[in-house]
């Protein structure tokens, strides 16, 4: 399974932490995560990186993309192409 998470200014009120906890607490035995931040102006990207630094085992299966603009958000959809063929692809927004 490949989880693709798009984010933009989702640090407020712990939104991104709740979303990351939800992803990483699921029960699927084999999954990877791709996080694409669309040029957040808050601490979303810093919060994500700190979370992953505190959870080294999760960092190994996670790729973080820092996009330069919201218009690059289409790259999130294209990122699904990097998932293994036949994998289930799950797409989430950062405020999920």
XYZ file of N, CA and C in Angstrom:
288
model
N 0.851 -1.171 0.000
C 0.000 0.000 0.000
C 0.898 1.236 0.000
N 0.477 2.217 -0.715
C 1.207 3.479 -0.815
C 0.251 4.603 -0.405
N 0.608 5.331 0.647
C -0.205 6.450 1.113
C 0.433 7.732 0.619
N -0.342 8.547 -0.064
C 0.137 9.833 -0.572
C -0.620 10.925 0.168
N 0.122 11.760 0.876
C -0.462 12.814 1.700
C -0.068 14.172 1.145
N -1.049 14.985 0.816
C -0.762 16.355 0.380
C -1.045 17.295 1.550
N -0.146 18.254 1.754
C -0.302 19.195 2.857
C -0.106 20.625 2.378
N -0.768 21.528 3.075
C -0.553 22.966 2.886
C -1.076 23.676 4.124
N -0.169 24.213 4.911
C -0.524 24.947 6.125
C -1.438 24.133 7.047
N -0.997 22.927 7.386
C -1.798 22.045 8.229
C -1.243 21.882 9.639
N -0.361 22.772 10.085
C 0.215 22.654 11.428
C -0.730 23.148 12.515
N -1.628 24.053 12.171
C -2.512 24.678 13.157
C -3.310 23.640 13.943
N -3.290 23.781 15.242
C -4.095 22.928 16.108
C -3.699 21.462 16.089
N -2.495 21.174 15.623
C -2.032 19.790 15.614
C -2.623 18.928 14.517
N -3.225 19.564 13.495
C -3.840 18.809 12.397
C -2.906 17.781 11.796
N -1.704 18.196 11.445
C -0.799 17.301 10.727
C -0.338 16.155 11.622
N -0.183 16.406 12.911
C 0.207 15.337 13.840
C -0.894 14.289 13.912
N -2.142 14.720 14.003
C -3.265 13.765 14.027
C -3.315 12.946 12.748
N -3.068 13.597 11.623
C -3.083 12.880 10.342
C -1.946 11.862 10.285
N -0.748 12.263 10.683
C 0.391 11.330 10.678
C 0.143 10.160 11.627
N -0.386 10.440 12.806
C -0.715 9.353 13.742
C -1.718 8.387 13.130
N -2.699 8.918 12.447
C -3.716 8.075 11.806
C -3.092 7.175 10.744
N -2.220 7.736 9.932
C -1.561 6.953 8.887
C -0.704 5.847 9.498
N 0.138 6.227 10.444
C 1.109 5.274 10.967
C 0.533 4.289 11.975
N -0.682 4.528 12.445
C -1.325 3.591 13.363
C -2.215 2.583 12.652
N -2.299 2.654 11.334
C -3.120 1.688 10.608
C -2.467 0.309 10.668
N -3.214 -0.716 10.307
C -2.770 -2.098 10.533
C -2.200 -2.810 9.310
N -2.138 -2.151 8.162
C -1.593 -2.798 6.969
C -0.129 -3.142 7.217
N 0.303 -4.368 6.918
C 1.657 -4.797 7.270
C 2.784 -4.193 6.434
N 2.497 -3.763 5.221
C 3.564 -3.294 4.341
C 3.071 -2.058 3.598
N 3.605 -0.909 3.963
C 3.165 0.313 3.297
C 4.292 1.338 3.263
N 4.155 2.280 2.341
C 5.075 3.408 2.266
C 4.239 4.681 2.253
N 4.876 5.794 2.584
C 4.174 7.075 2.667
C 4.955 8.118 1.881
N 4.245 8.871 1.074
C 4.835 10.002 0.377
C 4.063 11.243 0.820
N 4.786 12.219 1.349
C 4.174 13.467 1.808
C 4.639 14.578 0.889
N 3.686 15.306 0.309
C 4.007 16.420 -0.578
C 3.449 17.697 0.031
N 4.344 18.553 0.503
C 3.931 19.819 1.091
C 3.952 20.900 0.017
N 2.809 21.543 -0.160
C 2.648 22.551 -1.211
C 2.963 23.947 -0.679
N 4.246 24.194 -0.422
C 4.747 25.519 -0.063
C 4.033 26.117 1.153
N 3.931 25.345 2.222
C 3.307 25.855 3.445
C 4.081 27.044 3.990
N 3.347 28.031 4.501
C 3.985 29.195 5.103
C 3.977 29.104 6.634
N 3.397 28.038 7.168
C 3.430 27.821 8.608
C 4.487 26.759 8.931
N 4.368 26.094 10.023
C 5.393 25.134 10.444
C 5.083 23.689 10.042
N 4.237 23.492 9.038
C 3.848 22.136 8.638
C 5.062 21.269 8.318
N 5.922 21.735 7.457
C 7.074 20.936 7.030
C 8.030 20.655 8.201
N 8.262 21.649 9.022
C 9.105 21.468 10.204
C 8.490 20.439 11.149
N 7.184 20.512 11.338
C 6.476 19.581 12.211
C 6.570 18.159 11.680
N 6.414 17.989 10.375
C 6.518 16.666 9.750
C 7.925 16.098 9.969
N 8.939 16.903 9.682
C 10.318 16.433 9.819
C 10.671 16.107 11.267
N 10.180 16.903 12.201
C 10.422 16.626 13.621
C 9.742 15.310 14.022
N 8.514 15.118 13.571
C 7.771 13.880 13.856
C 8.555 12.672 13.343
N 9.046 12.759 12.119
C 9.788 11.644 11.528
C 11.139 11.430 12.220
N 11.778 12.500 12.667
C 13.031 12.365 13.411
C 12.808 11.644 14.744
N 11.635 11.848 15.316
C 11.298 11.199 16.589
C 10.829 9.753 16.395
N 10.505 9.383 15.168
C 10.013 8.041 14.843
C 10.858 7.468 13.702
N 12.094 7.119 14.021
C 13.068 6.676 13.005
C 12.561 5.509 12.171
N 11.816 4.581 12.793
C 11.305 3.427 12.054
C 10.318 3.859 10.971
N 9.567 4.925 11.224
C 8.601 5.426 10.243
C 9.296 6.239 9.158
N 10.371 6.902 9.532
C 11.107 7.734 8.575
C 11.646 6.899 7.420
N 11.990 5.651 7.703
C 12.539 4.764 6.674
C 11.559 4.501 5.541
N 10.276 4.518 5.843
C 9.271 4.214 4.822
C 8.555 5.455 4.301
N 9.124 6.639 4.602
C 8.474 7.899 4.243
C 9.377 8.760 3.380
N 8.788 9.344 2.354
C 9.497 10.305 1.508
C 8.743 11.630 1.612
N 9.474 12.712 1.859
C 8.861 14.034 1.985
C 9.317 14.903 0.817
N 8.350 15.482 0.120
C 8.625 16.395 -0.987
C 8.225 17.801 -0.569
N 9.105 18.763 -0.714
C 8.789 20.164 -0.446
C 8.572 20.851 -1.784
N 7.314 21.064 -2.131
C 6.975 21.688 -3.409
C 7.120 23.202 -3.292
N 7.491 23.845 -4.379
C 7.751 25.281 -4.348
C 6.496 26.129 -4.480
N 5.402 25.529 -4.902
C 4.167 26.297 -5.034
C 2.969 25.361 -4.965
N 1.823 25.954 -4.660
C 0.598 25.153 -4.620
C 0.270 24.599 -5.998
N 0.700 25.282 -7.043
C 0.401 24.814 -8.399
C 1.113 23.508 -8.719
N 2.126 23.160 -7.921
C 2.823 21.893 -8.135
C 2.106 20.728 -7.468
N 0.967 21.000 -6.870
C 0.244 19.957 -6.141
C -0.137 18.786 -7.044
N -0.249 19.018 -8.351
C -0.541 17.918 -9.268
C 0.527 16.836 -9.174
N 1.693 17.219 -8.706
C 2.788 16.257 -8.556
C 2.420 15.176 -7.548
N 1.521 15.498 -6.640
C 1.078 14.517 -5.658
C 0.399 13.353 -6.369
N -0.453 13.668 -7.318
C -1.130 12.626 -8.077
C -0.117 11.837 -8.892
N 0.794 12.522 -9.523
C 1.820 11.855 -10.309
C 2.716 10.986 -9.435
N 2.849 11.368 -8.182
C 3.697 10.605 -7.270
C 3.188 9.176 -7.131
N 1.923 8.975 -7.334
C 1.358 7.632 -7.268
C 2.004 6.688 -8.258
N 2.592 7.233 -9.298
C 3.264 6.404 -10.301
C 4.515 5.738 -9.739
N 5.035 6.282 -8.638
C 6.238 5.697 -8.050
C 5.917 4.524 -7.128
N 4.642 4.295 -6.878
C 4.250 3.160 -6.050
C 4.417 1.879 -6.856
N 4.642 0.791 -6.143
C 4.803 -0.486 -6.826
C 3.553 -0.825 -7.622
N 3.759 -1.388 -8.801
C 2.641 -1.802 -9.635
C 1.775 -2.785 -8.859
N 0.485 -2.570 -8.916
C -0.443 -3.438 -8.211
C -0.697 -3.019 -6.785
N 0.001 -1.991 -6.304
C -0.207 -1.521 -4.939
C -1.504 -0.739 -4.831
N -2.103 -0.827 -3.680
C -3.237 0.017 -3.342
C -2.681 1.406 -3.074
N -3.245 2.436 -3.704
C -2.792 3.809 -3.497
C -3.895 4.550 -2.752
N -3.532 5.157 -1.633
C -4.474 5.922 -0.817
C -4.009 7.360 -0.824
N -4.911 8.287 -1.171
C -4.564 9.704 -1.204
C -5.334 10.424 -0.099
N -4.603 11.236 0.665
C -5.194 11.991 1.769
C -4.769 13.448 1.705
N -5.617 14.310 2.265
C -5.247 15.706 2.464
C -4.752 15.862 3.888
N -3.901 16.831 4.125
C -3.288 17.025 5.421
C -4.245 17.307 6.556
N -5.455 17.697 6.250
C -6.424 17.981 7.304
C -7.413 16.847 7.496
N -7.040 15.663 7.051
C -7.920 14.512 7.155
C -7.998 14.024 8.575
